[in-house]
Structure formats: structure tokens, C-alpha cells
Coordinates of C-alpha atoms in Angstrom, one line a residue:
M1 CA -3.0 24.7 -5.1
E2 CA -4.1 23.1 -8.3
V3 CA -5.1 19.6 -8.2
S4 CA -4.5 17.6 -11.5
A5 CA -5.7 14.0 -12.5
V6 CA -3.3 11.1 -11.5
G7 CA -0.8 10.7 -14.4
K8 CA -0.9 7.8 -16.8
E9 CA 2.8 7.0 -15.7
P10 CA 4.2 7.0 -12.1
P11 CA 6.3 10.0 -11.3
S12 CA 10.1 9.5 -12.0
G13 CA 12.4 8.7 -9.0
T14 CA 13.8 12.3 -9.6
D15 CA 10.4 14.0 -9.6
R16 CA 9.4 11.9 -6.3
K17 CA 12.9 13.0 -4.6
Q18 CA 12.2 16.6 -5.4
L19 CA 8.7 16.4 -4.1
Q20 CA 9.9 14.7 -0.8
R21 CA 12.5 17.5 -0.3
S22 CA 9.8 20.1 -0.8
M23 CA 7.6 18.4 1.7
E24 CA 10.4 18.1 4.4
A25 CA 11.4 21.7 4.0
A26 CA 7.5 22.7 4.2
L27 CA 7.1 20.7 7.5
T28 CA 10.1 21.8 9.0
S29 CA 9.5 25.6 8.9
G30 CA 7.5 28.2 7.1
P31 CA 4.0 29.1 6.1
V32 CA 2.8 25.5 5.5
L33 CA 3.9 24.3 8.9
E34 CA 2.3 27.5 10.5
L35 CA -0.9 26.7 8.4
C36 CA -1.0 23.1 9.8
R37 CA -0.6 24.4 13.2
S38 CA -3.4 26.8 13.0
A39 CA -5.9 24.0 11.8
E40 CA -8.0 21.9 14.0
L41 CA -7.4 18.8 12.0
V42 CA -5.1 18.1 9.0
F43 CA -6.8 15.4 6.6
L44 CA -4.0 13.4 5.1
A45 CA -4.6 11.9 1.6
L46 CA -1.0 11.6 0.5
H47 CA 0.2 8.5 -1.1
G48 CA 3.7 7.1 -1.5
G49 CA 7.0 8.1 0.2
W50 CA 6.6 10.8 2.8
G51 CA 2.8 10.1 2.5
E52 CA 2.6 6.5 3.9
D53 CA 6.0 5.9 5.4
G54 CA 5.4 7.9 8.6
R55 CA 7.7 11.0 8.1
V56 CA 4.8 13.3 7.6
Q57 CA 3.0 12.0 10.6
E58 CA 6.2 12.1 12.7
R59 CA 6.6 15.9 11.6
L60 CA 3.0 16.8 12.3
G61 CA 2.9 14.9 15.7
R62 CA 6.3 16.8 16.8
A63 CA 4.6 19.9 15.9
G64 CA 1.5 19.2 18.1
V65 CA -0.9 19.0 15.0
R66 CA -3.8 16.6 14.9
F67 CA -4.1 14.6 11.7
T68 CA -6.3 11.7 10.3
G69 CA -5.2 8.2 10.1
A70 CA -2.5 6.1 11.7
G71 CA 0.5 7.5 13.6
S72 CA 4.1 7.7 12.4
T73 CA 5.3 4.4 14.0
V74 CA 2.3 2.3 12.5
C75 CA 2.7 4.0 9.1
A76 CA 6.5 3.1 9.1
A77 CA 5.8 -0.6 10.1
A78 CA 3.3 -1.2 7.3
W79 CA 5.4 0.9 4.8
H80 CA 8.4 -1.6 4.7
K81 CA 6.8 -4.9 3.1
D82 CA 9.4 -7.3 4.2
R83 CA 9.2 -6.3 7.9
A84 CA 5.5 -6.0 7.9
Q85 CA 5.1 -9.6 6.3
A86 CA 7.4 -10.8 9.0
T87 CA 5.2 -9.2 11.6
L88 CA 2.0 -10.6 9.9
G89 CA 3.6 -14.0 9.7
A90 CA 4.5 -14.1 13.4
A91 CA 0.9 -13.0 14.3
G92 CA -0.4 -16.1 12.5
L93 CA -1.6 -14.6 9.2
P94 CA -0.9 -16.4 5.9
V95 CA 1.9 -14.7 4.0
A96 CA 3.8 -15.8 0.9
E97 CA 7.3 -16.9 0.8
R98 CA 9.7 -14.0 0.1
A99 CA 13.3 -12.8 -0.4
V100 CA 15.0 -9.5 -0.6
W101 CA 17.6 -8.3 -3.1
R102 CA 19.4 -5.1 -3.5
P103 CA 20.5 -5.0 -7.2
A104 CA 23.3 -2.5 -6.4
A105 CA 24.9 -5.0 -3.9
G106 CA 25.7 -7.3 -6.9
E107 CA 24.5 -10.6 -8.3
V108 CA 21.2 -12.3 -7.7
P109 CA 21.5 -14.2 -4.2
Q110 CA 20.9 -17.9 -4.2
D111 CA 17.7 -17.9 -2.4
V112 CA 16.1 -15.5 -5.1
R113 CA 17.6 -17.7 -7.8
Q114 CA 15.8 -20.7 -6.3
M115 CA 12.6 -18.9 -6.3
V116 CA 12.9 -17.8 -9.8
A117 CA 13.8 -21.4 -10.9
A118 CA 10.5 -22.6 -9.2
G119 CA 8.2 -20.4 -11.3
P120 CA 7.2 -16.9 -12.1
V121 CA 7.8 -14.3 -9.3
V122 CA 6.9 -10.9 -8.6
A123 CA 9.4 -8.2 -7.8
K124 CA 8.7 -4.9 -6.2
P125 CA 10.4 -2.3 -4.2
V126 CA 10.5 -3.2 -0.3
A127 CA 9.5 0.3 0.5
D128 CA 7.1 1.9 -2.1
G129 CA 3.4 2.6 -2.6
S130 CA 0.7 3.0 -5.4
S131 CA 2.0 -0.3 -7.0
V132 CA 5.0 1.7 -8.6
S133 CA 7.6 -0.6 -10.2
V134 CA 5.7 -3.9 -9.7
H135 CA 7.0 -6.6 -12.3
R136 CA 6.3 -10.2 -13.1
I137 CA 9.5 -11.9 -13.7
D138 CA 9.5 -15.3 -15.6
S139 CA 13.4 -16.0 -15.8
L140 CA 16.7 -15.1 -14.3
P141 CA 17.9 -12.9 -17.3
Q142 CA 14.7 -10.9 -16.9
L143 CA 15.4 -10.4 -13.3
E144 CA 18.8 -9.4 -13.9
L145 CA 17.8 -6.9 -16.5
L146 CA 15.3 -5.3 -13.9
G147 CA 18.3 -5.3 -11.4
D148 CA 20.5 -3.5 -13.9
E149 CA 17.7 -0.7 -14.4
L150 CA 17.4 -0.3 -10.6
S151 CA 21.1 -0.6 -9.5
Q152 CA 21.6 3.2 -9.6
D153 CA 18.6 3.8 -7.3
R154 CA 20.1 1.6 -4.5
V155 CA 16.4 0.2 -4.0
D156 CA 15.8 -3.0 -2.2
L157 CA 13.4 -5.5 -4.1
L158 CA 11.1 -7.9 -2.4
V159 CA 10.7 -11.1 -4.7
E160 CA 7.9 -13.4 -4.1
P161 CA 6.1 -16.2 -6.0
F162 CA 3.5 -15.1 -8.4
L163 CA 0.2 -16.1 -7.1
P164 CA -2.1 -17.0 -10.0
G165 CA -5.5 -16.8 -8.1
R166 CA -8.0 -14.1 -7.4
E167 CA -7.3 -10.8 -5.9
F168 CA -9.2 -9.0 -3.0
T169 CA -9.0 -6.2 -0.7
V170 CA -10.6 -5.4 2.8
A171 CA -10.7 -2.0 4.5
V172 CA -11.1 -1.3 8.3
V173 CA -12.4 1.9 9.2
G174 CA -12.0 2.4 13.0
D175 CA -14.1 -0.7 14.4
H176 CA -15.9 -1.3 11.1
V177 CA -14.8 -4.0 8.7
L178 CA -16.1 -3.2 5.2
P179 CA -17.3 -5.4 2.6
V180 CA -14.8 -7.3 0.5
V181 CA -13.7 -5.9 -2.7
E182 CA -12.6 -8.1 -5.7
I183 CA -10.1 -7.0 -8.2
E184 CA -10.7 -8.4 -11.6
L185 CA -7.6 -7.9 -13.4
T186 CA -7.2 -7.5 -17.4
T187 CA -3.6 -7.5 -16.8
P188 CA -1.1 -10.0 -15.1
L189 CA -0.6 -7.6 -12.1
F190 CA -2.5 -4.8 -10.2
D191 CA 0.2 -2.3 -11.3
Y192 CA 0.3 1.5 -11.3
T193 CA -1.6 1.8 -14.6
A194 CA -4.2 -0.7 -13.7
K195 CA -4.8 1.0 -10.4
Y196 CA -5.3 4.6 -11.5
Q197 CA -6.5 4.8 -14.9
P198 CA -10.3 4.4 -15.7
G199 CA -11.0 1.0 -17.2
G200 CA -7.6 -0.5 -16.2
V201 CA -9.4 -2.9 -13.9
S202 CA -12.8 -4.3 -12.7
E203 CA -13.5 -3.9 -9.1
V204 CA -16.6 -5.4 -7.7
C205 CA -18.1 -4.9 -4.2
P206 CA -19.3 -6.9 -2.8
A207 CA -17.0 -9.6 -4.1
P208 CA -18.8 -12.5 -5.6
V209 CA -17.7 -15.0 -3.1
P210 CA -19.3 -17.5 -0.7
A211 CA -20.3 -15.6 2.6
A212 CA -17.9 -17.8 4.7
F213 CA -14.9 -16.9 2.4
A214 CA -15.8 -13.1 2.5
S215 CA -16.0 -13.4 6.4
R216 CA -12.7 -15.2 6.6
L217 CA -11.1 -12.3 4.6
Q218 CA -12.7 -9.7 6.9
E219 CA -11.5 -11.6 9.8
L220 CA -7.9 -11.6 8.5
A221 CA -7.9 -8.0 7.6
L222 CA -8.8 -7.0 11.1
H223 CA -6.2 -9.2 12.3
A224 CA -3.7 -7.7 10.2
H225 CA -4.9 -4.3 11.1
E226 CA -4.5 -5.1 14.7
A227 CA -1.1 -6.9 14.4
L228 CA 0.5 -3.9 12.9
G229 CA -0.6 -1.7 15.6
F230 CA -3.6 0.2 14.0
D231 CA -6.0 1.2 16.8
E232 CA -9.7 2.4 16.8
H233 CA -8.6 5.9 15.3
A234 CA -7.1 4.7 12.4
Y235 CA -7.9 3.2 9.0
S236 CA -6.5 0.6 6.7
R237 CA -6.7 -1.5 3.7
T238 CA -5.3 -5.1 3.5
D239 CA -4.7 -6.8 0.2
F240 CA -4.7 -10.5 -0.5
R241 CA -4.1 -12.6 -3.6
C242 CA -5.0 -16.4 -3.7
D243 CA -2.6 -19.1 -4.6
A244 CA -3.5 -21.8 -7.1
A245 CA -5.3 -23.7 -4.6
G246 CA -7.7 -20.6 -3.8
E247 CA -6.1 -19.9 -0.3
P248 CA -5.6 -16.3 0.4
M249 CA -2.3 -14.8 1.2
C250 CA -1.9 -11.4 3.0
M251 CA 0.1 -9.2 0.6
E252 CA 0.4 -5.9 2.4
V253 CA -1.3 -3.5 4.7
N254 CA -1.8 0.1 3.5
A255 CA -1.8 2.7 6.2
L256 CA -3.0 5.6 4.1
P257 CA -5.0 3.9 1.3
G258 CA -6.1 5.9 -1.7
L259 CA -9.2 8.2 -1.7
T260 CA -9.4 9.1 -5.4
A261 CA -12.3 8.4 -7.7
T262 CA -11.1 5.1 -8.8
S263 CA -9.8 4.0 -5.2
L264 CA -10.9 0.8 -3.4
V265 CA -11.9 2.2 0.0
P266 CA -14.5 4.5 -1.3
L267 CA -15.7 1.6 -3.4
A268 CA -15.8 -0.5 -0.2
A269 CA -17.5 2.3 1.7
T270 CA -20.4 2.4 -1.0
G271 CA -20.8 -1.4 -0.6
A272 CA -21.2 -0.6 3.1
G273 CA -24.0 2.1 2.3
W274 CA -21.8 4.9 3.0
T275 CA -21.5 8.0 0.6
Y276 CA -18.1 9.3 0.0
P277 CA -18.8 12.4 2.4
E278 CA -19.9 10.1 5.0
L279 CA -16.7 8.0 4.5
V280 CA -14.6 11.4 4.8
Q281 CA -16.8 12.3 7.9
R282 CA -16.1 9.0 9.6
I283 CA -12.2 9.3 9.1
V284 CA -12.4 12.9 10.6
D285 CA -14.6 11.8 13.5
L286 CA -12.0 8.9 14.5
A287 CA -9.1 11.4 14.5
V288 CA -11.2 13.9 16.6
R289 CA -12.4 11.1 19.0

């Protein structure tokens, strides 16, 4: 299989659906499934739907295939941003106010209107990955225009206040909490382009913050990891953004975080003194253990 560089634009909805259908077919029967069954371990480095939402993990588990990372139930719990935020909030983690709107269902509901009236918001799919379709919204007409564009996709949008503060992320690998990474943006949002294209963002590890603040972020990340059901065999990455007062809010937990050359977990691993091969070996060892 030829591996290409990450595209400058996210794949279209049609392309993603075709890929998901191909993966579903491949893991239902045929040579791909048999190849997985013959392997001692399958190393998962998929992203987006069918990579992070638990369906691949469920199929592999049903086939008796051992794989890296979290299981299907945990992946599904982390993948749905609204339900994950509810779980994190119930566990005492700081989460932002939020509301959900399905554009295909009609006009913008009152709670979303009130949020937009109070200031800028961020709108993003409730269930998607790789920062696809993340938008800053400054007015109700702008949100309605986005809704018109997405109404045919029958997608649910998570709407939450735009937080103007600094952005951080913390990875947990087994029982190791890695150093804090700061994401220094040159754009308003950490979107798909900023995430995957070289030079789109500056990522600093260890983050230039007081030790007490770094420790607090690491404690919150471990708490989030455990609250969503990750165990000592899994790894995750929790994203934070600070409000105007500098208080960190837990935005989401990634069950299968990126492992590309520009990804955040490899950077954090380097900050911990691990080489990339050592990071991969640790992930493998967790699954084997």
C-alpha cells in the first residue's frame, strides 16, 4: 500500500464515506481480515471515523485480533464530543458551556442563539476528528450560512463559546503522563490545515508555563483519561484551551491521537526523552502486556 503525505485539505464527505465503506467491507471478510487474524498484533494509526469511533476496534475484537490503543467502548465514548464533555463534567473536570444543533432539523435553537449573541462561538461536528470542519462564528447569520452548507450532511454541530486564551495538550501513555505541549496558533483556531501542514502552527514542548500550572494540566489529563475509561494498556491525548482569565477548559480527549511527523504525541514523547521508535515500542508493549 502506498502511503502519501497528509493532504492540504480534509477529504470530502463523499471520500470519507467511501473509505469507511471500504474499511467495513475489508474487516467483515476477505484477505485484509485474514491478514489481521494472522498477525500477533495490529498497530492502529487511523484517524477520523472508523479510526477513532470504535468501529474498527469492535470488528477486530470480535475477530479475536489483538490491537494497540483503547477498546471500542472507550473510543466510542471519547469520539462523541457532547457525551464525552458530559462525562468529563460529571467527573469534576472543567468543561465549557455547550449546545448541540442539527442544521437539517431546522432553525437555530434558542440556547444556541443566546450563546452566539453573547460573543464568538466555535462550531464543529459532534462526531469527527482531525479538526475537520471547525469554524469560528461571530454572528447568527454566519452560523445560519454554515448550517445551510451542512444541512444535507445531517451532521450534529457542537456549539461552544470561543475561548481566547492559550491552548495546550497533554498525552498519557499507559501510566506515564507526558510533558505539556503548548500550541501557539498563527490562526484563530487549531483547524485541519494548522494541524497537518508544516509551519501551520508552532508547538512547544515543554510548554513555557509555571511548574504548578503544568502539573495541574497533567493531573487534569490523567483524570480525563481515567474518567472516560482508558486503562493502563491505552494511550490518549487531552486538549485544553484557556478562557480570558487563564483558566484551562478540557475540550476533548483523543482516543487514537495522531502519530505523523507533525503530530503532538511524538513531540511530547521527545520532551519526555523518548525517541519515536521508543514511543511506538511502548504503545506495542502496552497492548501486549
